[in-house]
Coordinates of C-alpha atoms and ligand atoms in Angstrom, one line a residue:
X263 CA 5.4 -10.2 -19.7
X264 CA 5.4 -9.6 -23.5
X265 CA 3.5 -11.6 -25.5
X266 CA 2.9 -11.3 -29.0
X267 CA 0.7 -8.9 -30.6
X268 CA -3.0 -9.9 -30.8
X269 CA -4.6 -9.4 -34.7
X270 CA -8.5 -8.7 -35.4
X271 CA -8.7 -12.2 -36.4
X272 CA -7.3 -13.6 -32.8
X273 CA -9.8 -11.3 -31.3
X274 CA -12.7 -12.7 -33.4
X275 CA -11.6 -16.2 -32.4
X276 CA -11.6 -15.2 -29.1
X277 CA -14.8 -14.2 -28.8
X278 CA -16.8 -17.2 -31.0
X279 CA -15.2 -19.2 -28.2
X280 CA -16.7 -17.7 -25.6
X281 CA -20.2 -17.4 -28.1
X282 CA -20.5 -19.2 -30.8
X283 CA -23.0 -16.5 -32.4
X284 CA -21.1 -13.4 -32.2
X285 CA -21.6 -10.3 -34.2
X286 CA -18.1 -11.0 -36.2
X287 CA -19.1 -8.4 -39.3
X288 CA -19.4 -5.9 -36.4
X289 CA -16.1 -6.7 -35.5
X290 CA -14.3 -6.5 -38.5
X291 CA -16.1 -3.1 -39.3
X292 CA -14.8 -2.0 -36.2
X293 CA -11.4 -3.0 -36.5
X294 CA -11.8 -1.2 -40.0
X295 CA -12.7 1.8 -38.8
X296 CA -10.1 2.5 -35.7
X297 CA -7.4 1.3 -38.5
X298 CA -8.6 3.8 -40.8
X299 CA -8.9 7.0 -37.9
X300 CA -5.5 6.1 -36.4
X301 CA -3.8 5.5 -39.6
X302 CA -0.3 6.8 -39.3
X303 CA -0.5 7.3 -35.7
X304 CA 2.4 5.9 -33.6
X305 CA 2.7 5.1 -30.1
X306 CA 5.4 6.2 -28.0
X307 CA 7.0 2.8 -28.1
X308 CA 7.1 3.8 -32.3
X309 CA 4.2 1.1 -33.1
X310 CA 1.4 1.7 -34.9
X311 CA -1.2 3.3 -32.7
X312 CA -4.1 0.8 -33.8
X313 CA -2.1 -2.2 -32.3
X314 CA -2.6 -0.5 -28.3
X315 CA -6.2 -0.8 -29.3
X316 CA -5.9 -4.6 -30.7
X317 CA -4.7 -5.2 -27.1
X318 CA -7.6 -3.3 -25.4
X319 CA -10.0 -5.0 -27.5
X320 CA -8.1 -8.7 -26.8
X321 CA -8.6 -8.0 -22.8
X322 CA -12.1 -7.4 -23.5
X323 CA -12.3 -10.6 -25.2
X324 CA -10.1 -12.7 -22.7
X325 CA -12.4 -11.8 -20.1
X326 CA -15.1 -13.1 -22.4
X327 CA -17.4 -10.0 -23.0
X328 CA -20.0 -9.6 -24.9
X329 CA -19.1 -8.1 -28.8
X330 CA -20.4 -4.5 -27.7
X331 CA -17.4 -4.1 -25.3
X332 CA -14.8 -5.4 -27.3
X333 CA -16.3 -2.7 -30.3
X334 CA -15.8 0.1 -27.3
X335 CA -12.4 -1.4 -27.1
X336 CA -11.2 -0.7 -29.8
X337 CA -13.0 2.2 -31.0
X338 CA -12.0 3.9 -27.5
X339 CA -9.3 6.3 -28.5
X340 CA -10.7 7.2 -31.9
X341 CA -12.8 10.5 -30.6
X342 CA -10.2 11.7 -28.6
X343 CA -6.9 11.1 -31.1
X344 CA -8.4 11.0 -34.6
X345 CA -10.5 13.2 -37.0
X346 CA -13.3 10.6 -36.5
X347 CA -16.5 12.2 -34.3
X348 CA -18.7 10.1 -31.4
X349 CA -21.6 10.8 -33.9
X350 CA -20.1 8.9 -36.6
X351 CA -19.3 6.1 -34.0
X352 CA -23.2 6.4 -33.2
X353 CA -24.3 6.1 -36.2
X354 CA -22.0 3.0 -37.7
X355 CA -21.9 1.2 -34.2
X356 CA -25.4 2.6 -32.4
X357 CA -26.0 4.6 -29.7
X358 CA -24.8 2.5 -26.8
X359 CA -21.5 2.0 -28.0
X360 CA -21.1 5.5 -28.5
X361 CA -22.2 6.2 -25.3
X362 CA -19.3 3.5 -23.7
X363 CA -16.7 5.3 -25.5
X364 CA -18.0 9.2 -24.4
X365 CA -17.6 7.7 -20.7
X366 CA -13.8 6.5 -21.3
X367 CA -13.1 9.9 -23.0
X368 CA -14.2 12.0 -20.2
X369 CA -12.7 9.3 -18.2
X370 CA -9.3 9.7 -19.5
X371 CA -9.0 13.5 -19.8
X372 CA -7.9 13.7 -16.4
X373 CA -4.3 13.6 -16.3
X374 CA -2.4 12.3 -12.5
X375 CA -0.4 15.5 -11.5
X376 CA -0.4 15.4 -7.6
X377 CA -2.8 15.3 -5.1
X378 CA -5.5 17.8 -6.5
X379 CA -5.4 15.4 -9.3
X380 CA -5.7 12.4 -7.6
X381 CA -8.7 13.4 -6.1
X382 CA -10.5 14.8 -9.4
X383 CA -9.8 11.5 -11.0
X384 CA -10.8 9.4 -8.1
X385 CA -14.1 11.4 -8.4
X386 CA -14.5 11.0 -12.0
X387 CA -14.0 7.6 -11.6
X388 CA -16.8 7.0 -9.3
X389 CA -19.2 9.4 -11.4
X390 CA -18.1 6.8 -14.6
X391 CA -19.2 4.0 -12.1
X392 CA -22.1 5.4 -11.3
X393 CA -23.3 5.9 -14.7
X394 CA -22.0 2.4 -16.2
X395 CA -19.9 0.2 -14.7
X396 CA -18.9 -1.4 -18.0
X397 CA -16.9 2.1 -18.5
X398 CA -14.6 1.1 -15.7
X399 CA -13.6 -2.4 -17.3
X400 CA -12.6 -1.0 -20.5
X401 CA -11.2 1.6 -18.9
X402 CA -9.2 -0.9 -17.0
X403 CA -8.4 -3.2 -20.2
X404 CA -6.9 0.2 -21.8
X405 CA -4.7 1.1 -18.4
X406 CA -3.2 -2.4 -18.2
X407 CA -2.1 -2.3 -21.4
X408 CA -0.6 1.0 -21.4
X409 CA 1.2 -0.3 -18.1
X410 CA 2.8 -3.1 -20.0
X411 CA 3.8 -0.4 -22.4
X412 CA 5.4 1.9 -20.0
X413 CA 9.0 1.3 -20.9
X414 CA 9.0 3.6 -23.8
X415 CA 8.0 6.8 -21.6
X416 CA 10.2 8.9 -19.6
X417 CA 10.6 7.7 -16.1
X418 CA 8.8 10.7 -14.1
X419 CA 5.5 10.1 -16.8
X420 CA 5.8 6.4 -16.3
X421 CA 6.1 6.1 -12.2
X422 CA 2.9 8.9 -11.9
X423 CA 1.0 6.5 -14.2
X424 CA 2.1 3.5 -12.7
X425 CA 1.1 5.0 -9.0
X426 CA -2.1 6.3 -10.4
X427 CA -2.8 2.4 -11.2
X428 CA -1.8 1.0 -7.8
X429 CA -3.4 3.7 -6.0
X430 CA -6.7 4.1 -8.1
X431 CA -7.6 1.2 -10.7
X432 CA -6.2 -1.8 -8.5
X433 CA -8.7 -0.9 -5.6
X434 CA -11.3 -0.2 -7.8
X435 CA -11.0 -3.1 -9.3
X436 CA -10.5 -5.6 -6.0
X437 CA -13.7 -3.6 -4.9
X438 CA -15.4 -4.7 -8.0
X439 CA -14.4 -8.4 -7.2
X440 CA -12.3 -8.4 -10.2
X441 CA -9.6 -10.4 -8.8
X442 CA -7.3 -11.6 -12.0
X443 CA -7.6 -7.7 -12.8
X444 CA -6.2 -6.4 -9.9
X445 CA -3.8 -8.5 -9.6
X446 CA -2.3 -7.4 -13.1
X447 CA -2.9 -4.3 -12.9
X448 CA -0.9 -4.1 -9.6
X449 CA 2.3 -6.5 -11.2
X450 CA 2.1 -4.1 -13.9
X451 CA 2.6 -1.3 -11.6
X452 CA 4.9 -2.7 -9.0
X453 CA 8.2 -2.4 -11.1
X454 CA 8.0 1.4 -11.8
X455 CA 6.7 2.4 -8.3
X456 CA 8.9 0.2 -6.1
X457 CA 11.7 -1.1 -8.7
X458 CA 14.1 -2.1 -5.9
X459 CA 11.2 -3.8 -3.7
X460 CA 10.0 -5.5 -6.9
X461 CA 13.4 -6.8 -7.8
X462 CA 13.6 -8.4 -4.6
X463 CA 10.6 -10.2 -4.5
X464 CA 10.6 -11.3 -8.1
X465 CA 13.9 -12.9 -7.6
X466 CA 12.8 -14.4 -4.1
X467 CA 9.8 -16.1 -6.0
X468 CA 11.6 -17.2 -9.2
X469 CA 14.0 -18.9 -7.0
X470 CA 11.3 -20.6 -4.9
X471 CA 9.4 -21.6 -7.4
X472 CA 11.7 -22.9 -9.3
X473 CA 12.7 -25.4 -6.4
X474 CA 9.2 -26.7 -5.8
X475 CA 7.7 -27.3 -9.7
X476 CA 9.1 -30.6 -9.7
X477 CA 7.3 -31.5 -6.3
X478 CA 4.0 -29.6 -7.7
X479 CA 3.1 -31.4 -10.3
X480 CA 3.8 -34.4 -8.0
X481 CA 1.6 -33.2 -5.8
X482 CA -1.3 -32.3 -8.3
X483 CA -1.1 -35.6 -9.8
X484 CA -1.4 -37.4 -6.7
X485 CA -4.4 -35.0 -5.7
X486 CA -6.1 -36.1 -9.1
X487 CA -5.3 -39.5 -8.3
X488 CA -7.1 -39.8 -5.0
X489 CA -9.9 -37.6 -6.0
X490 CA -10.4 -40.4 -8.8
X491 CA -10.1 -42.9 -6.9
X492 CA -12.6 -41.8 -4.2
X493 CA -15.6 -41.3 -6.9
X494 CA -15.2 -37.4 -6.1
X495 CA -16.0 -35.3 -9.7
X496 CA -13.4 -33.1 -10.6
X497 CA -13.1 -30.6 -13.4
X498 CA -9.2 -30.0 -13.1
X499 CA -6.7 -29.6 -11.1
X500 CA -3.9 -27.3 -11.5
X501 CA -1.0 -25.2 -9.5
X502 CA -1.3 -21.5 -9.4
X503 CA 1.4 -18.4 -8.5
X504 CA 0.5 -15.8 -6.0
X505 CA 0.9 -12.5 -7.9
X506 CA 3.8 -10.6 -7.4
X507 CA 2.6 -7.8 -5.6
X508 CA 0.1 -9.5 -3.3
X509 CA 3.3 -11.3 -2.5
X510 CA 5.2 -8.7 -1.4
X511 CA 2.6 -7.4 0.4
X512 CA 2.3 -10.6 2.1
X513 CA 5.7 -10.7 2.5
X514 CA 5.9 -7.4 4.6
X515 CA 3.3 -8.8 7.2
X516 CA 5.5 -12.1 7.7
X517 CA 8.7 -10.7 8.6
X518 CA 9.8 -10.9 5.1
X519 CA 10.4 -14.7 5.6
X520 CA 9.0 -16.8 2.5
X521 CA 9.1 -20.0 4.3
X522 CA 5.9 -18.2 5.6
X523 CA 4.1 -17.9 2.8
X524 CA 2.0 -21.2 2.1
X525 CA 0.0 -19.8 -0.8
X526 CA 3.1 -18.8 -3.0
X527 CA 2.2 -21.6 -4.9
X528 CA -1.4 -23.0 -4.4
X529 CA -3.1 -26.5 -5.8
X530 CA -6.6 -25.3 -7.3
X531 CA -9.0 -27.8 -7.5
X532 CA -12.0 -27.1 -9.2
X533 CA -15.3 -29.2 -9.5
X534 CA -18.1 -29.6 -10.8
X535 CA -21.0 -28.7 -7.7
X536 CA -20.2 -27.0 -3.9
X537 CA -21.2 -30.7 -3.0
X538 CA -18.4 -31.9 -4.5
X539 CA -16.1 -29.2 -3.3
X540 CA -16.5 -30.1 0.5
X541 CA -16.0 -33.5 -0.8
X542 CA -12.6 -32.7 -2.5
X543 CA -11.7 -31.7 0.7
X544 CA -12.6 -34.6 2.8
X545 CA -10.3 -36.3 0.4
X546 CA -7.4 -33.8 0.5
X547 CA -8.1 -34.4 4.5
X548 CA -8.1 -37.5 3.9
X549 CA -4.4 -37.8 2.8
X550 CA -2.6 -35.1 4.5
X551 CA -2.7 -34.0 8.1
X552 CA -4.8 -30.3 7.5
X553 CA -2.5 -27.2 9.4
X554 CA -5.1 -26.4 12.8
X555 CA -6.9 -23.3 12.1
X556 CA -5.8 -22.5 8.2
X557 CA -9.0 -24.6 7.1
X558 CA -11.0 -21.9 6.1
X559 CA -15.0 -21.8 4.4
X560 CA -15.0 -19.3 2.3
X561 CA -18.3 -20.7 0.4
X562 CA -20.1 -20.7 3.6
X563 CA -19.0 -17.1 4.6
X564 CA -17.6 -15.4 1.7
X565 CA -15.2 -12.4 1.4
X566 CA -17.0 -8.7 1.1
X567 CA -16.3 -9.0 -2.1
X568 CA -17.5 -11.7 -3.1
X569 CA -14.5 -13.9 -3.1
X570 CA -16.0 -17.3 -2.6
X571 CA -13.7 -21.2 -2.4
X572 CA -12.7 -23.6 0.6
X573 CA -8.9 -23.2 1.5
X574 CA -7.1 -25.7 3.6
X575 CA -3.5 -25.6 4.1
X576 CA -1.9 -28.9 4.3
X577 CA 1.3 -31.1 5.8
X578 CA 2.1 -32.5 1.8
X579 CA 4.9 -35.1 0.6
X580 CA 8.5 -34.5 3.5
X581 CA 6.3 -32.0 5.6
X582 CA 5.9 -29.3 3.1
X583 CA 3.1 -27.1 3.6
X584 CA 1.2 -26.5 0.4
X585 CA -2.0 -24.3 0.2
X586 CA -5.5 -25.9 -1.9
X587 CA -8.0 -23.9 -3.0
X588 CA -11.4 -25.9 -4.1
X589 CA -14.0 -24.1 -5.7
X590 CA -16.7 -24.1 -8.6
X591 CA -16.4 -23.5 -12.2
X592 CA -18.7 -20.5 -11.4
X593 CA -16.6 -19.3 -8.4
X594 CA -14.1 -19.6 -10.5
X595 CA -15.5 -17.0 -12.9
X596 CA -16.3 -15.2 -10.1
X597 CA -13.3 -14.6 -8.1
X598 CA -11.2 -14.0 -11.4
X599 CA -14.0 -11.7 -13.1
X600 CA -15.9 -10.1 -10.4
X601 CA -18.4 -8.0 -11.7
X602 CA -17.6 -8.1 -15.2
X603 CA -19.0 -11.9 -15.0
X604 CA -22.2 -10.1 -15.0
X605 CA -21.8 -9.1 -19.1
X606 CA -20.1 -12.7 -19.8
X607 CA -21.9 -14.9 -22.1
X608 CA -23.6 -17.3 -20.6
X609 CA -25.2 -20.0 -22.5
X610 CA -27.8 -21.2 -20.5
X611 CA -29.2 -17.5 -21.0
X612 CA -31.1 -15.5 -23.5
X613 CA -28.5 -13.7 -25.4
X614 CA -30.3 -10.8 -25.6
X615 CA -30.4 -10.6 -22.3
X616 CA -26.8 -10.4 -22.0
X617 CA -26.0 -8.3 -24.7
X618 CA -28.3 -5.5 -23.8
X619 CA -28.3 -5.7 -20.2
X620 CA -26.9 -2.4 -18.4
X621 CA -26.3 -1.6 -14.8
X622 CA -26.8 1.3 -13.6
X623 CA -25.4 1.9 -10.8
X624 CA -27.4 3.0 -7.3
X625 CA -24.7 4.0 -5.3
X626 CA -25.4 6.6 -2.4
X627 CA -21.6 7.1 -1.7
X628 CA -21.7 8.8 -5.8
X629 CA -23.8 11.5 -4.6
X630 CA -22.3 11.9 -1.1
X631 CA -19.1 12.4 -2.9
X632 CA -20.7 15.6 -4.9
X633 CA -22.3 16.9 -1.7
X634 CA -19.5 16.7 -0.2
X635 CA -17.6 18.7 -2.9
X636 CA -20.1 21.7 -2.3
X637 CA -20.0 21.3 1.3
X638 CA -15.6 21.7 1.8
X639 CA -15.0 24.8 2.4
X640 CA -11.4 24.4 0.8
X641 CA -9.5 22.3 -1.4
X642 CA -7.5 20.9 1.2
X643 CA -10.5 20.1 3.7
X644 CA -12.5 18.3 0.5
X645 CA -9.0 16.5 0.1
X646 CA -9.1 15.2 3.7
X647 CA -12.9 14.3 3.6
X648 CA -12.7 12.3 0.7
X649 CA -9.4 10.5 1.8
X650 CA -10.9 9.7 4.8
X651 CA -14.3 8.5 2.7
X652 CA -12.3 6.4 0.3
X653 CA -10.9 4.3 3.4
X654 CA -14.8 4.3 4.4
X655 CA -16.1 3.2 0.5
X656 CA -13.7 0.9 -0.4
X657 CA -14.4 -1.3 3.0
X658 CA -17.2 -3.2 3.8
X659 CA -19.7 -2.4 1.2
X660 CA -21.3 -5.3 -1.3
X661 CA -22.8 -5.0 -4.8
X662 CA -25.8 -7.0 -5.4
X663 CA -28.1 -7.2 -8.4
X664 CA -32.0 -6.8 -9.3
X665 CA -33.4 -9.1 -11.5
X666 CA -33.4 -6.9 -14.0
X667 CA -29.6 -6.8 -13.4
X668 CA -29.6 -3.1 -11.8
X669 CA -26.4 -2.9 -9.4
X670 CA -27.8 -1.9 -5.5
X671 CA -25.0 -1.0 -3.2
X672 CA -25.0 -2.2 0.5
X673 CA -23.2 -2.2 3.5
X674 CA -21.3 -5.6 4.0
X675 CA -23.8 -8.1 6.3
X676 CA -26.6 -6.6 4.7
X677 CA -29.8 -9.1 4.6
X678 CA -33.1 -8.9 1.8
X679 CA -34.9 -6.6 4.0
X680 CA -31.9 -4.0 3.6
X681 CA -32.3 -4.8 0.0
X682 CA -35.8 -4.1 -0.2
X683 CA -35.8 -0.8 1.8
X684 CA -33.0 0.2 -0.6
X685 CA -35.3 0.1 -3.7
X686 CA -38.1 1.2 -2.4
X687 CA -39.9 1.7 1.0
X688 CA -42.6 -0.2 -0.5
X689 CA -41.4 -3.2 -1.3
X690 CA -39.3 -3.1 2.0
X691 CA -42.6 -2.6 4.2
X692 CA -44.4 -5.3 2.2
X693 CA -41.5 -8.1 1.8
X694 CA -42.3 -11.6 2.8
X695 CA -39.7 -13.5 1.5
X696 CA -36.2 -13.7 -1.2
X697 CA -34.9 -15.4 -4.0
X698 CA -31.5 -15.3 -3.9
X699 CA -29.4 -16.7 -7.1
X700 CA -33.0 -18.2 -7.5
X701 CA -33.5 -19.8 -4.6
X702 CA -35.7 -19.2 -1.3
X703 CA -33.6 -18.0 1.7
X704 CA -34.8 -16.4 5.2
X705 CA -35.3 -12.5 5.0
X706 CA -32.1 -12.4 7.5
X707 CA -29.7 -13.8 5.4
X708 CA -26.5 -11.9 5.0
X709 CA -26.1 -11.0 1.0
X710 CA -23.0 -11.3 -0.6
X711 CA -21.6 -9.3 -3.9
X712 CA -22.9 -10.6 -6.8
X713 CA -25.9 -12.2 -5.8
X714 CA -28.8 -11.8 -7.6
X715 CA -31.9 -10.8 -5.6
X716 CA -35.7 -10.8 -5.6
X717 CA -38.3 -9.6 -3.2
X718 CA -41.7 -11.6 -3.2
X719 CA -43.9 -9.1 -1.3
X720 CA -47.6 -9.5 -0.1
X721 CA -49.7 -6.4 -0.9
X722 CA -52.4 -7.2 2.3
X723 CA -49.2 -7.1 4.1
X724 CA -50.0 -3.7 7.2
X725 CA -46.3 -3.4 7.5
X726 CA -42.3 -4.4 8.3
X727 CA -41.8 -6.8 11.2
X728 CA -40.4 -4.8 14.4
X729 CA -38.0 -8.3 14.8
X730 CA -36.8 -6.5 11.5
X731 CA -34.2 -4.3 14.0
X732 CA -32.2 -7.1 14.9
X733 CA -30.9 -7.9 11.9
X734 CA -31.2 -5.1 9.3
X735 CA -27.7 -3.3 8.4
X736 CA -28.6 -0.1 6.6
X737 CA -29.9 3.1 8.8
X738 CA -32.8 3.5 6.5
X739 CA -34.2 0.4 6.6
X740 CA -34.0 0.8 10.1
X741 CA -35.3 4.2 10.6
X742 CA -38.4 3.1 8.2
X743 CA -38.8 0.1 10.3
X744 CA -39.3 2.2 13.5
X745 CA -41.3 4.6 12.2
X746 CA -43.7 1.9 11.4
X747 CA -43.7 0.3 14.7
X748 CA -44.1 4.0 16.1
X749 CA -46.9 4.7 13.7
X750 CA -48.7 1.7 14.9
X751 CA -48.9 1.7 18.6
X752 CA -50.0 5.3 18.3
X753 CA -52.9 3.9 16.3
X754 CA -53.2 0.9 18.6
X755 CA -53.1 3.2 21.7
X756 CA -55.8 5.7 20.3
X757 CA -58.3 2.5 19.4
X758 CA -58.0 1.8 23.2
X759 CA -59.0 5.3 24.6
X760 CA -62.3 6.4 23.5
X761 CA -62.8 9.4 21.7
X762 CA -59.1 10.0 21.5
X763 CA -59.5 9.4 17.5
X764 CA -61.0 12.5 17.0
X765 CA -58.7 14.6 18.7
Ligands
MN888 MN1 -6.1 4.0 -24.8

């Protein structure tokens, strides 16, 4: 899992890949700065201190975020560990990275010491959320890479931190669609929380894996080949590992029998439009026998979170199963970034617009969460409400964005009408039709995480449609929609009785 240790100058390169015009001066000064505040400073492992915060800023990078981030990076640890202030931060680096790196301080003054704890951090994680989400993904660049330093602390310090990830960040994270992050987050954390189980599995899929590269790459060329040959576009095609602890996760829900895993190693195929896609998989169709009932359209009707790509699990070469996953170049970005693919450079955008945009966060389960602090009457009956609410938050609830890229939070299934109501009972009573992603859908369309939504309303509009009710998720949209309908048969009732107007 080591790999060598990133310099200012990798992370510079890094980042003109992903934009060509980045702020490198910024960078540099940056880098000068947290060298300069942690001079001397050593991490446990007996490195220089500056190095944990090379890695930070490299994550940032590697998930291709904008030049702000990767400053917060590596400036994150300077007011907390050096003689270096926030206001000198502000006033080299500006206010809004100063602000990033207040939230990770706070943030990371919580230490994980049982249950009490657990719950105090889970809170102040969701507060951080609430006020930027960009917080969280640095805060989650900074805990990998401690994870993958873990090996020089003592073993009680290192399994609490370790748990703390798996129990905390990892879900975070999968609820944030950030699939690539969970999944290393949760690898990282699987060896110091269940060594033995973690042993087992990584042997199990070292061994399996090994037996079946020679066959994969037979298999990917001849997908490539066929694709080709049947005029379908293609971007690449390439094999992919399950990660370890989704794996053995798996693993305990199939009897702990591998040969029932079809996904341990999956064929990605990625292309070029979702046109293409369903094409790719009339092809793959086309040349093996599909597995009944493992075909399934994920595009059409995506995860909660987001997750979007066709899978179809095949008959290959001698009757091995093997697992395909067809998707987009933006799926792609999607599924492994989540909502940090909301601050990624994109270059058919302004790049203002991406450098300064911000998301705060709407999220009515934030303010539940302190109500619900006042309203326990005891530690341990605040412990057993939230347990029971973080089963409740971390299902079936979608992120979706304003044009202006504010984050609204919905229940999963919920339509544009939901959407509306949730900004403002306005705009919900006088919506006519959506953009979503830029393009015109019904009003009773279910939303996914990630999309980007806008409400065309009508001003002359009276009011919501009653039909409405049969499709709208949230109880407030619901509740405003009746009242409406309420409101108007009383007035429609009173215009048919004479003089009742009056009364
Ligand atoms: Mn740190």
């Amino acid at each position: 899992m080591s790999r060598p240790q990133p310099t200012i100058e990798d992370i510079i390169q890094e980042a003109l890949q992903n934009d060509p015009n980045a702020d490198v001066e910024t960078l540099r000064a940056a880098f000068a700065f947290a060298d300069e505040a942690h001079a001397g400073q050593k991490r446990a492992s007996g490195e220089p201190y500056i190095n944990h915060c090379l890695f930070t800023a490299m994550y940032l990078a590697e998930m291709r975020l904008p030049v702000n981030m990767i400053v917060a990076g590596l400036l994150h640890d300077v007011p907390e560990d050096t003689a270096k202030t926030s206001e000198e931060i502000e006033a080299k680096f500006g206010k809004d990275v100063a602000t990033m790196i207040a939230g990770i301080t706070k943030l990371g003054r919580i230490k994980y010491r049982g249950i009490e704890r657990y719950v105090e951090n889970l809170r102040k994680m969701f507060l951080a959320m609430a006020e930027d989400i960009r917080v969280i993904i640095i805060k989650f660049a900074d805990r990998l890479h401690n994870l993958e330093t873990l090996e020089s602390l003592p073993p009680k310090k290192a399994y609490r931190v370790a748990l703390e990830s798996l129990e905390i960040y990892a879900p975070i994270a999968n609820r944030l669609g950030m699939g690539e992050m969970k999944g290393r987050l949760e690898d990282a954390s699987f060896k110091y929380v269940y060594p033995k189980e973690y042993e087992w599995t990584l042997s199990l899929a070292q061994s399996t894996r090994e037996g079946k590269r020679e066959y994969l790459t037979d298999v990917i060329e001849k997908t490539d080949q066929a694709l080709a040959e049947a005029g379908v576009k293609h971007i690449e095609v390439h094999g992919r590992s399950k990660h370890l602890y989704s794996l053995y996760r798996k693993l305990l829900r199939q009897d702990r029998d591998i040969a029932r895993i079809y996904d341990l190693i999956a064929v990605r195929v990625i292309a070029p439009t979702v046109a293409d896609c369903y094409a790719a998989l009339g092809v793959i169709h086309g040349v093996w026998t599909p597995l009944k009932g493992r075909i399934k359209d994920y595009i059409a009707t995506p995860k909660p979170n987001g997750y979007s790509s066709l899978h179809t699990t095949v008959f290959c070469e001698e009757g091995e199963i093997v697992e395909f996953q067809i998707r987009t170049q933006e799926l792609h970005n999607r599924a492994e970034y989540g909502i940090a693919a909301h601050w990624q450079y994109d270059e058919h955008k302004g790049k203002e617009d991406h450098v300064t945009r911000k998301a705060p966060v709407h999220m009515d389960w934030i303010s539940q969460l302190s109500d619900l602090h006042h309203e326990a009457s005891d530690t341990g009956q605040y412990i057993k409400m939230l347990e029971e609410m973080k089963i409740d938050l971390f299902k079936d609830r979608i992120f979706v964005f304003t044009p202006k890229g504010d984050v609204i939070e919905l229940p999963e299934d919920s339509t544009p009408v939901d959407f509306a109501y949730q900004i403002h009972s306005d705009i919900g009573n006088k919506c006519t039709a959506a953009k979503v992603n830029n393009k015109m859908e019904q009003l009773n369309v279910m939303l996914k995480s990630g999309d980007v939504v806008e409400i065309v309303t009508d001003k002359s509009r009276k009011g919501p449609n009653p039909d409405w009710l049969n499709f709208v998720k949230t109880r407030y949209a619901r509740s405003k929609i009746r009242q409406h309908a309420q409101a108007s048969i009383k007035g429609w009732i009173k215009g048919l009785i004479p003089g009742s107007g009056r009364g």
